[in-house]
Tab-separated table of C-alpha atoms in Angstrom:
chain	number	residue	atom	x	y	z
A	130	MET	CA	29.669	16.003	-0.679
A	131	ARG	CA	29.240	15.111	-4.325
A	132	ARG	CA	26.065	16.593	-5.097
A	133	THR	CA	24.503	15.495	-8.985
A	134	GLU	CA	21.745	17.699	-10.752
A	135	ALA	CA	18.834	17.004	-11.453
A	136	ASP	CA	17.288	15.652	-14.794
A	137	THR	CA	15.298	18.188	-16.801
A	138	ALA	CA	12.194	18.116	-15.546
A	139	GLY	CA	8.957	15.787	-17.307
A	140	VAL	CA	11.848	13.848	-19.072
A	141	THR	CA	10.331	10.113	-18.545
A	142	ALA	CA	13.008	6.541	-18.969
A	143	PRO	CA	12.014	3.343	-18.919
A	144	PRO	CA	13.105	1.235	-15.634
A	145	THR	CA	15.972	-0.204	-18.022
A	146	SER	CA	17.511	3.373	-18.546
A	147	ILE	CA	17.065	4.440	-14.615
A	148	PRO	CA	20.644	2.803	-13.597
A	149	ASP	CA	22.712	4.587	-16.402
A	150	SER	CA	21.342	8.032	-15.175
A	151	ILE	CA	21.881	7.331	-11.990
A	152	ALA	CA	25.223	6.202	-12.714
A	153	HIS	CA	26.123	8.998	-14.595
A	154	ARG	CA	25.189	11.241	-11.586
A	155	LEU	CA	26.837	9.014	-9.419
A	156	GLY	CA	30.082	8.621	-11.322
A	157	PHE	CA	30.349	5.014	-11.504
A	158	ALA	CA	28.138	1.865	-12.779
A	159	PRO	CA	26.821	-0.629	-10.952
A	160	GLU	CA	28.230	-4.237	-10.223
A	161	ARG	CA	25.374	-5.934	-11.088
A	162	ARG	CA	22.140	-5.479	-13.660
A	163	LEU	CA	19.119	-7.824	-14.748
A	164	ALA	CA	15.893	-6.371	-16.473
A	165	THR	CA	13.091	-8.586	-18.007
A	166	SER	CA	12.789	-9.082	-21.565
A	167	ASP	CA	10.666	-6.478	-21.985
A	168	GLY	CA	12.358	-4.027	-20.044
A	169	SER	CA	9.318	-3.534	-17.850
A	170	LEU	CA	11.155	-3.848	-14.316
A	171	SER	CA	14.763	-4.019	-13.760
A	172	ALA	CA	16.983	-4.371	-11.283
A	173	ALA	CA	20.634	-3.087	-10.058
A	174	ILE	CA	23.412	-3.701	-7.116
A	175	TRP	CA	25.295	-0.524	-5.947
A	176	ARG	CA	28.576	-0.202	-4.168
A	177	PHE	CA	29.058	2.897	-2.088
A	178	CYS	CA	32.978	2.970	-1.122
A	179	ASN	CA	34.420	5.675	-2.362
A	180	ARG	CA	33.224	8.978	-0.468
A	181	PRO	CA	31.838	9.452	3.056
A	182	SER	CA	28.658	11.061	1.780
A	183	TYR	CA	27.051	11.096	-1.464
A	184	GLU	CA	23.951	13.329	-2.561
A	185	LEU	CA	21.494	11.759	-5.068
A	186	CYS	CA	18.635	13.883	-7.133
A	187	ARG	CA	16.258	13.665	-9.803
A	188	SER	CA	13.034	15.099	-11.278
A	189	ALA	CA	10.131	13.225	-10.849
A	190	ASP	CA	8.712	10.465	-13.140
A	191	ARG	CA	5.184	9.664	-12.802
A	192	ASN	CA	5.755	6.623	-14.725
A	193	ILE	CA	8.253	4.320	-12.427
A	194	ASP	CA	8.361	3.533	-8.837
A	195	VAL	CA	11.856	2.486	-7.373
A	196	ILE	CA	12.102	-0.051	-4.436
A	197	ALA	CA	15.127	0.724	-2.759
A	198	MET	CA	17.058	-1.453	-0.234
A	199	PRO	CA	20.386	-1.778	1.705
A	200	ILE	CA	21.823	-5.099	1.323
A	201	SER	CA	25.545	-4.269	3.242
A	202	GLY	CA	27.041	-1.893	5.748
A	203	ARG	CA	25.115	0.829	7.549
A	204	HIS	CA	24.825	4.415	6.822
A	205	HIS	CA	22.896	7.801	7.592
A	206	HIS	CA	19.987	8.360	5.314
A	207	THR	CA	18.091	11.711	4.629
A	208	TYR	CA	15.537	11.728	2.270
A	209	PHE	CA	13.392	14.642	0.657
A	210	GLY	CA	10.601	14.290	-1.273
A	211	ASN	CA	9.455	17.328	-3.663
A	212	GLY	CA	11.567	19.560	-1.816
A	213	ARG	CA	10.260	18.392	1.867
A	214	LEU	CA	12.175	16.880	4.198
A	215	LYS	CA	10.283	13.274	4.894
A	216	TRP	CA	12.302	11.219	7.317
A	217	SER	CA	16.475	11.200	8.566
A	218	ARG	CA	17.942	8.414	10.447
A	219	SER	CA	20.246	5.289	10.304
A	220	HIS	CA	19.334	2.944	7.449
A	221	PRO	CA	20.109	-0.568	8.818
A	222	PRO	CA	20.454	-3.362	5.852
A	223	PHE	CA	17.225	-4.278	4.593
A	224	HIS	CA	15.251	-1.888	5.403
A	225	LEU	CA	12.835	-0.703	2.947
A	226	ASN	CA	12.008	2.861	1.443
A	227	MET	CA	10.863	3.544	-2.226
A	228	VAL	CA	10.693	6.429	-4.481
A	229	VAL	CA	7.393	6.537	-5.347
A	230	ALA	CA	5.902	7.244	-8.959
A	231	GLY	CA	5.626	10.911	-9.448
A	232	GLU	CA	7.820	12.462	-6.351
A	233	GLN	CA	11.405	14.308	-6.794
A	234	PRO	CA	13.963	12.685	-4.600
A	235	ARG	CA	16.839	13.584	-3.056
A	236	GLY	CA	18.748	11.364	-0.850
A	237	VAL	CA	21.668	11.890	1.451
A	238	PHE	CA	23.626	9.232	2.341
A	239	VAL	CA	26.520	9.338	4.953
A	240	SER	CA	29.116	6.524	6.106
A	241	ASP	CA	32.038	5.893	7.421
A	242	GLN	CA	32.229	2.471	5.741
A	243	PRO	CA	31.397	1.261	2.349
A	244	PHE	CA	27.294	0.297	1.786
A	245	THR	CA	25.562	-1.228	-1.048
A	246	TYR	CA	22.655	-1.148	-2.242
A	247	LEU	CA	19.579	-3.254	-4.216
A	248	HIS	CA	17.712	-0.764	-6.277
A	249	VAL	CA	14.437	-2.323	-8.158
A	250	TYR	CA	12.658	-0.300	-10.988
A	251	VAL	CA	9.350	-0.783	-11.826
A	252	ARG	CA	6.721	0.687	-14.437
A	253	HIS	CA	3.990	1.939	-12.847
A	254	ALA	CA	1.704	0.264	-15.480
A	255	LEU	CA	2.847	-2.996	-13.564
A	256	VAL	CA	1.437	-1.785	-10.193
A	257	GLU	CA	-1.675	-0.626	-11.408
A	258	GLN	CA	-2.307	-3.628	-13.429
A	259	LEU	CA	-1.530	-6.122	-11.081
A	260	ALA	CA	-4.092	-4.399	-8.329
A	261	VAL	CA	-6.847	-4.489	-11.057
A	262	ASP	CA	-6.214	-8.405	-12.078
A	263	SER	CA	-6.525	-9.006	-8.312
A	264	GLY	CA	-9.766	-7.337	-7.871
A	265	VAL	CA	-8.580	-4.572	-5.302
A	266	LEU	CA	-8.581	-1.523	-8.076
A	267	ALA	CA	-11.545	-0.497	-10.416
A	268	VAL	CA	-10.391	-0.289	-13.837
A	269	GLY	CA	-9.489	3.720	-14.265
A	270	ARG	CA	-8.618	4.250	-11.084
A	271	THR	CA	-5.104	4.839	-9.802
A	272	VAL	CA	-3.196	3.310	-6.810
A	273	THR	CA	-0.095	4.460	-5.356
A	274	LEU	CA	2.826	3.067	-3.331
A	275	ILE	CA	3.608	4.817	-0.050
A	276	ASP	CA	6.683	4.919	0.970
A	277	PRO	CA	7.967	2.845	4.371
A	278	MET	CA	10.561	5.141	5.448
A	279	CYS	CA	13.383	2.448	6.541
A	280	SER	CA	10.737	0.074	7.590
A	281	HIS	CA	11.719	-3.962	8.223
A	282	ASP	CA	8.963	-6.151	5.654
A	283	PRO	CA	10.145	-9.731	6.308
A	284	PHE	CA	8.132	-10.573	3.103
A	285	VAL	CA	10.150	-7.949	0.822
A	286	GLU	CA	13.579	-9.200	2.211
A	287	PHE	CA	12.181	-12.692	1.596
A	288	VAL	CA	11.922	-11.077	-2.227
A	289	PHE	CA	14.654	-9.524	-2.286
A	290	ARG	CA	17.120	-11.736	-1.115
A	291	GLN	CA	15.664	-14.212	-4.090
A	292	LEU	CA	16.453	-11.616	-6.428
A	293	LEU	CA	19.949	-11.247	-5.471
A	294	ARG	CA	20.804	-14.956	-5.813
A	295	GLU	CA	19.576	-14.630	-9.445
A	296	MET	CA	21.523	-11.923	-9.943
A	297	SER	CA	24.582	-13.473	-9.181
A	298	CYS	CA	23.413	-16.623	-11.387
A	299	GLY	CA	22.978	-14.123	-13.988
A	300	ASP	CA	21.570	-16.856	-16.588
A	301	ARG	CA	19.468	-16.953	-18.882
A	302	ILE	CA	16.381	-18.177	-16.351
A	303	SER	CA	17.275	-15.314	-14.602
A	304	ARG	CA	15.404	-12.844	-16.829
A	305	THR	CA	12.478	-14.880	-16.227
A	306	MET	CA	12.555	-15.264	-12.497
A	307	LEU	CA	13.147	-11.357	-12.201
A	308	ALA	CA	9.570	-11.337	-13.995
A	309	ALA	CA	8.454	-14.009	-11.528
A	310	LEU	CA	9.748	-12.147	-8.271
A	311	GLY	CA	8.751	-8.622	-9.488
A	312	GLN	CA	5.157	-10.101	-9.171
A	313	GLN	CA	5.275	-11.064	-5.513
A	314	LEU	CA	7.352	-8.280	-4.846
A	315	ILE	CA	4.388	-5.660	-6.340
A	316	ALA	CA	1.977	-8.100	-4.304
A	317	GLY	CA	3.664	-7.762	-1.260
A	318	LEU	CA	3.875	-3.687	-1.707
A	319	LEU	CA	-0.261	-3.446	-2.877
A	320	ARG	CA	-1.198	-5.680	0.449
A	321	ARG	CA	1.278	-3.462	2.994
A	322	HIS	CA	2.844	-0.230	1.512
A	323	SER	CA	0.349	1.190	-0.825
A	324	SER	CA	-3.174	3.440	-0.926
A	325	VAL	CA	-5.061	0.268	-0.768
A	326	SER	CA	-3.547	-1.952	1.894
A	327	GLY	CA	-5.838	-2.166	4.803
A	328	SER	CA	-8.704	-1.597	2.824
A	329	ARG	CA	-11.990	-3.902	3.233
A	330	THR	CA	-11.652	-4.604	-0.589
A	331	LEU	CA	-8.110	-6.252	0.052
A	332	ALA	CA	-8.848	-7.858	3.346
A	333	ALA	CA	-11.999	-9.415	1.962
A	334	LYS	CA	-9.676	-10.972	-1.038
A	335	LEU	CA	-7.055	-12.057	1.616
A	336	ILE	CA	-9.301	-13.819	4.063
A	337	THR	CA	-11.332	-16.130	0.697
A	338	GLY	CA	-7.573	-16.871	0.026
A	339	TYR	CA	-7.138	-19.075	3.408
A	340	PRO	CA	-8.196	-22.724	2.755
A	341	ASP	CA	-8.819	-23.451	6.408
A	342	TRP	CA	-12.268	-22.922	6.807
A	343	ARG	CA	-11.632	-22.129	10.492
A	344	LEU	CA	-8.823	-19.977	10.030
A	345	ARG	CA	-11.379	-17.930	7.296
A	346	LEU	CA	-13.624	-17.453	10.192
A	347	THR	CA	-11.405	-16.297	12.765
A	348	ILE	CA	-10.615	-13.822	10.437
A	349	GLU	CA	-13.593	-12.539	9.195
A	350	TYR	CA	-14.465	-12.536	12.929
A	351	LEU	CA	-11.092	-10.285	13.900
A	352	GLU	CA	-11.780	-7.862	10.824
A	353	ALA	CA	-15.540	-7.204	12.379
A	354	HIS	CA	-14.544	-6.909	15.573
A	355	LEU	CA	-10.919	-4.888	15.411
A	356	ALA	CA	-11.870	-2.072	18.386
A	357	ASP	CA	-12.683	-5.329	20.629
A	358	PRO	CA	-10.338	-6.781	23.020
A	359	LEU	CA	-8.858	-9.817	21.674
A	360	ASP	CA	-10.276	-13.439	23.568
A	361	LEU	CA	-8.459	-15.744	21.810
A	362	GLY	CA	-9.906	-18.873	23.917
A	363	GLU	CA	-13.253	-17.516	23.130
A	364	ILE	CA	-12.511	-17.174	19.718
A	365	ALA	CA	-10.893	-20.787	19.587
A	366	ALA	CA	-13.475	-22.348	21.346
A	367	SER	CA	-16.106	-20.674	18.383
A	368	VAL	CA	-14.440	-23.067	16.058
A	369	CYS	CA	-13.508	-25.682	18.049
A	370	LEU	CA	-9.495	-25.668	18.608
A	371	SER	CA	-7.674	-25.383	21.382
A	372	VAL	CA	-5.565	-21.957	21.254
A	373	PRO	CA	-1.890	-23.279	20.360
A	374	ARG	CA	-3.593	-25.257	17.381
A	375	LEU	CA	-5.602	-22.069	16.732
A	376	ALA	CA	-2.304	-19.831	16.901
A	377	ALA	CA	-0.267	-22.696	15.324
A	378	LEU	CA	-2.759	-22.317	12.198
A	379	PHE	CA	-2.734	-18.801	12.265
A	380	ARG	CA	1.171	-17.882	11.990
A	381	ASP	CA	1.229	-21.459	9.287
A	382	ALA	CA	-1.179	-19.174	7.300
A	383	THR	CA	-0.326	-15.420	7.889
A	384	GLY	CA	3.419	-15.829	9.223
A	385	GLU	CA	2.306	-13.976	12.213
A	386	PRO	CA	0.752	-14.852	15.714
A	387	PRO	CA	-2.481	-13.575	15.826
A	388	ARG	CA	-1.964	-10.952	18.078
A	389	ARG	CA	1.220	-9.716	16.379
A	390	TRP	CA	-1.592	-10.125	12.682
A	391	LEU	CA	-4.453	-8.001	14.896
A	392	MET	CA	-1.977	-4.936	15.399
A	393	ASN	CA	-0.924	-4.664	12.155
A	394	ARG	CA	-4.946	-4.749	10.508
A	395	ARG	CA	-5.465	-2.129	13.489
A	396	PHE	CA	-2.704	-0.047	12.344
A	397	ALA	CA	-3.901	-0.668	8.515
A	398	ARG	CA	-7.538	0.521	9.520
A	399	ALA	CA	-6.138	3.558	11.405
A	400	CYS	CA	-4.258	4.892	8.325
A	401	GLU	CA	-6.826	4.184	6.118
A	402	LEU	CA	-9.557	6.102	8.390
A	403	LEU	CA	-6.916	9.109	8.871
A	404	ALA	CA	-6.054	9.815	5.045
A	405	THR	CA	-10.404	8.810	4.087
A	406	SER	CA	-12.494	10.564	7.107
A	407	SER	CA	-12.782	13.476	9.179
A	408	LEU	CA	-12.812	11.384	12.398
A	409	SER	CA	-10.434	12.617	14.991
A	410	VAL	CA	-7.571	10.897	16.118
A	411	THR	CA	-8.948	9.775	19.594
A	412	GLU	CA	-12.221	8.540	17.299
A	413	ILE	CA	-10.079	6.795	14.811
A	414	ALA	CA	-8.150	4.828	17.963
A	415	HIS	CA	-11.106	4.020	19.984
A	416	ARG	CA	-12.684	2.285	16.359
A	417	CYS	CA	-9.410	0.448	15.895
A	418	GLY	CA	-8.736	-0.873	19.345
A	419	PHE	CA	-6.030	1.328	20.249
A	420	ALA	CA	-6.346	2.218	24.031
A	421	SER	CA	-6.221	5.716	23.413
A	422	SER	CA	-4.924	8.663	21.333
A	423	GLN	CA	-1.528	8.214	22.885
A	424	HIS	CA	-1.445	4.200	22.257
A	425	LEU	CA	-1.926	5.247	18.127
A	426	ALA	CA	0.368	7.742	18.212
A	427	THR	CA	2.971	5.403	20.025
A	428	VAL	CA	2.912	2.586	17.024
A	429	MET	CA	2.592	5.532	14.476
A	430	ARG	CA	6.247	6.642	15.550
A	431	ARG	CA	7.789	3.050	16.192
A	432	ARG	CA	6.744	2.461	12.533
A	433	HIS	CA	6.564	5.709	10.797
A	434	ALA	CA	8.522	8.255	12.729
A	435	THR	CA	5.901	10.440	12.805
A	436	THR	CA	2.499	11.206	14.508
A	437	PRO	CA	-1.063	10.595	13.415
A	438	SER	CA	-2.000	14.274	12.737
A	439	THR	CA	1.511	15.079	10.582
A	440	TYR	CA	0.346	11.263	8.778
A	441	ARG	CA	-2.902	12.750	8.050
A	442	ARG	CA	-1.786	16.058	6.700
A	443	GLN	CA	1.177	14.483	4.551
A	444	VAL	CA	-1.239	12.107	2.808
A	445	LEU	CA	-3.970	14.359	2.374
A	446	GLY	CA	-1.069	16.540	0.303
A	447	SER	CA	-0.241	13.668	-1.679
A	448	HIS	CA	-2.636	13.421	-4.553
A	449	THR	CA	-2.825	11.516	-7.859
A	450	TYR	CA	-4.425	12.339	-11.232
A	451	ASN	CA	-7.514	10.913	-12.652
A	452	HIS	CA	-7.054	10.716	-16.441
A	453	ASP	CA	-10.634	9.214	-16.792
A	454	THR	CA	-12.228	12.268	-14.551
A	455	GLY	CA	-9.361	15.272	-15.101
A	456	ASN	CA	-9.818	15.303	-11.001
A	457	ARG	CA	-6.967	14.312	-8.376
A	458	ASP	CA	-7.843	12.104	-6.089
A	459	HIS	CA	-6.509	11.775	-2.490
A	460	VAL	CA	-4.515	9.042	-2.041
A	461	ALA	CA	-5.560	6.344	0.244
A	462	ILE	CA	-4.479	4.425	3.029
A	463	CYS	CA	-1.167	4.292	4.680
A	464	GLY	CA	1.210	1.482	4.273
A	465	MET	CA	2.096	-0.857	6.558
A	466	HIS	CA	5.287	-2.596	7.887
A	467	GLY	CA	6.042	-5.954	9.019
A	468	GLY	CA	4.788	-5.501	12.629
A	469	ASN	CA	8.109	-7.116	13.998
A	470	ASP	CA	8.601	-4.718	17.225
A	471	PRO	CA	7.760	-6.826	20.358
A	472	ARG	CA	6.549	-3.106	21.798
A	473	ASP	CA	3.384	-3.639	19.659
A	474	ARG	CA	2.968	-6.602	20.771
A	475	SER	CA	3.391	-5.741	24.369
A	476	ALA	CA	0.392	-2.621	23.479
A	477	VAL	CA	-1.572	-5.524	21.834
A	478	ALA	CA	-1.499	-7.516	24.781
A	479	ALA	CA	-2.705	-4.580	26.946
A	480	ASP	CA	-5.605	-3.576	24.816
C-alpha cells in the first residue's frame, strides 16, 4: 500500500488548489476538473486503477468541505477522522461521504477492480452564507456538515449526475452550471446532512414552501405529532382528500410517500435531541414516535452504522468555534439520508 503524507498542519488552501495537492499525494492527476470563476467551488474526477489499495491523508482544513461520491466500481472504504476510526465498509457507487471542514482525514481504499470518484470542494463560507440567506442560521453563528458515512441520498445523486454531464461538456457555460449546481448541492446538504438538519427552524421554512394549503396543513400536523401513530385516513379526511390523493400530493411535493417522510422526520428529530438534550435514549425514542429505544437503535444502525449512545458521544465530542464569543459551540443535529430502506418503512407502519 502506498501511503501519502499529510501536509503541514494549519495550511489552508482554496478549493481550486485541493485537486493539485491530492494529485501530488496520489501520484496521478484527475481525469477532469472544473471550477467556478471565483474559485469558491471546484470539482474533480479521480480514476483509481493502478494499485489494489490506496491511502490518502492530509491536514485539517477548517475552510473547505469535501463532498465525495464514487461513480463507478466497488471498493472497501475505511475512514478515520482526526485519528479516530469512524467507519469501514463496502462503498457502492453513488453513496455519499464527506470530509467536513476542520477534520483531519485519512481514507483507505481497497479494491481488486478500478473505481472512480467525483469530488466537489466547497469553501465553507459558502455553506454558512447560504444557511444565513435561507434564514436557518443567525449571522455570526456556525453550521457544520455531517458525514453521511456511505449513505445513499437520491437528491445528492441527482446533482452529482448533473455535475458529471457538465464536466463532460467542458464549455464556457459549464462554470456557470457548476455554480448553480453547487448551490443546489449545498442546500440539499443543509437540509439532510448538517447541524441544522431536522431543526424546527428549517422544518418551518420547508413547510411554507409547499404551495398546496392541504399539504401544508398535513405537514404542520405531522410535525406537531411526531410521537403519535400515523392515521392517513383521518388526516386525509381533515383536509377533504382521499388517502390516495393525499399520498400523491405528498409524493409530488416531497419526493417521498408520507410514511417514509415521517420516518425521516422522526429520525432527524431524534438525532437533534440526542445532540442537544440530556434526555435518555428511551425518552427520545418515545418523543419521536419510535416504538422503543431498540427501534430507534435499529434505524440508527441501518442509517449510520452506530448506536444512539455512540452517536451522541461522537457529535457532542465535535465542536465548532464561534469567533464572536470565543467559545466552542456544540454541533447541533444529525444529518439524515434519503431513507429508502424498506425496513424503515415497515418500522413506521408498525408504530
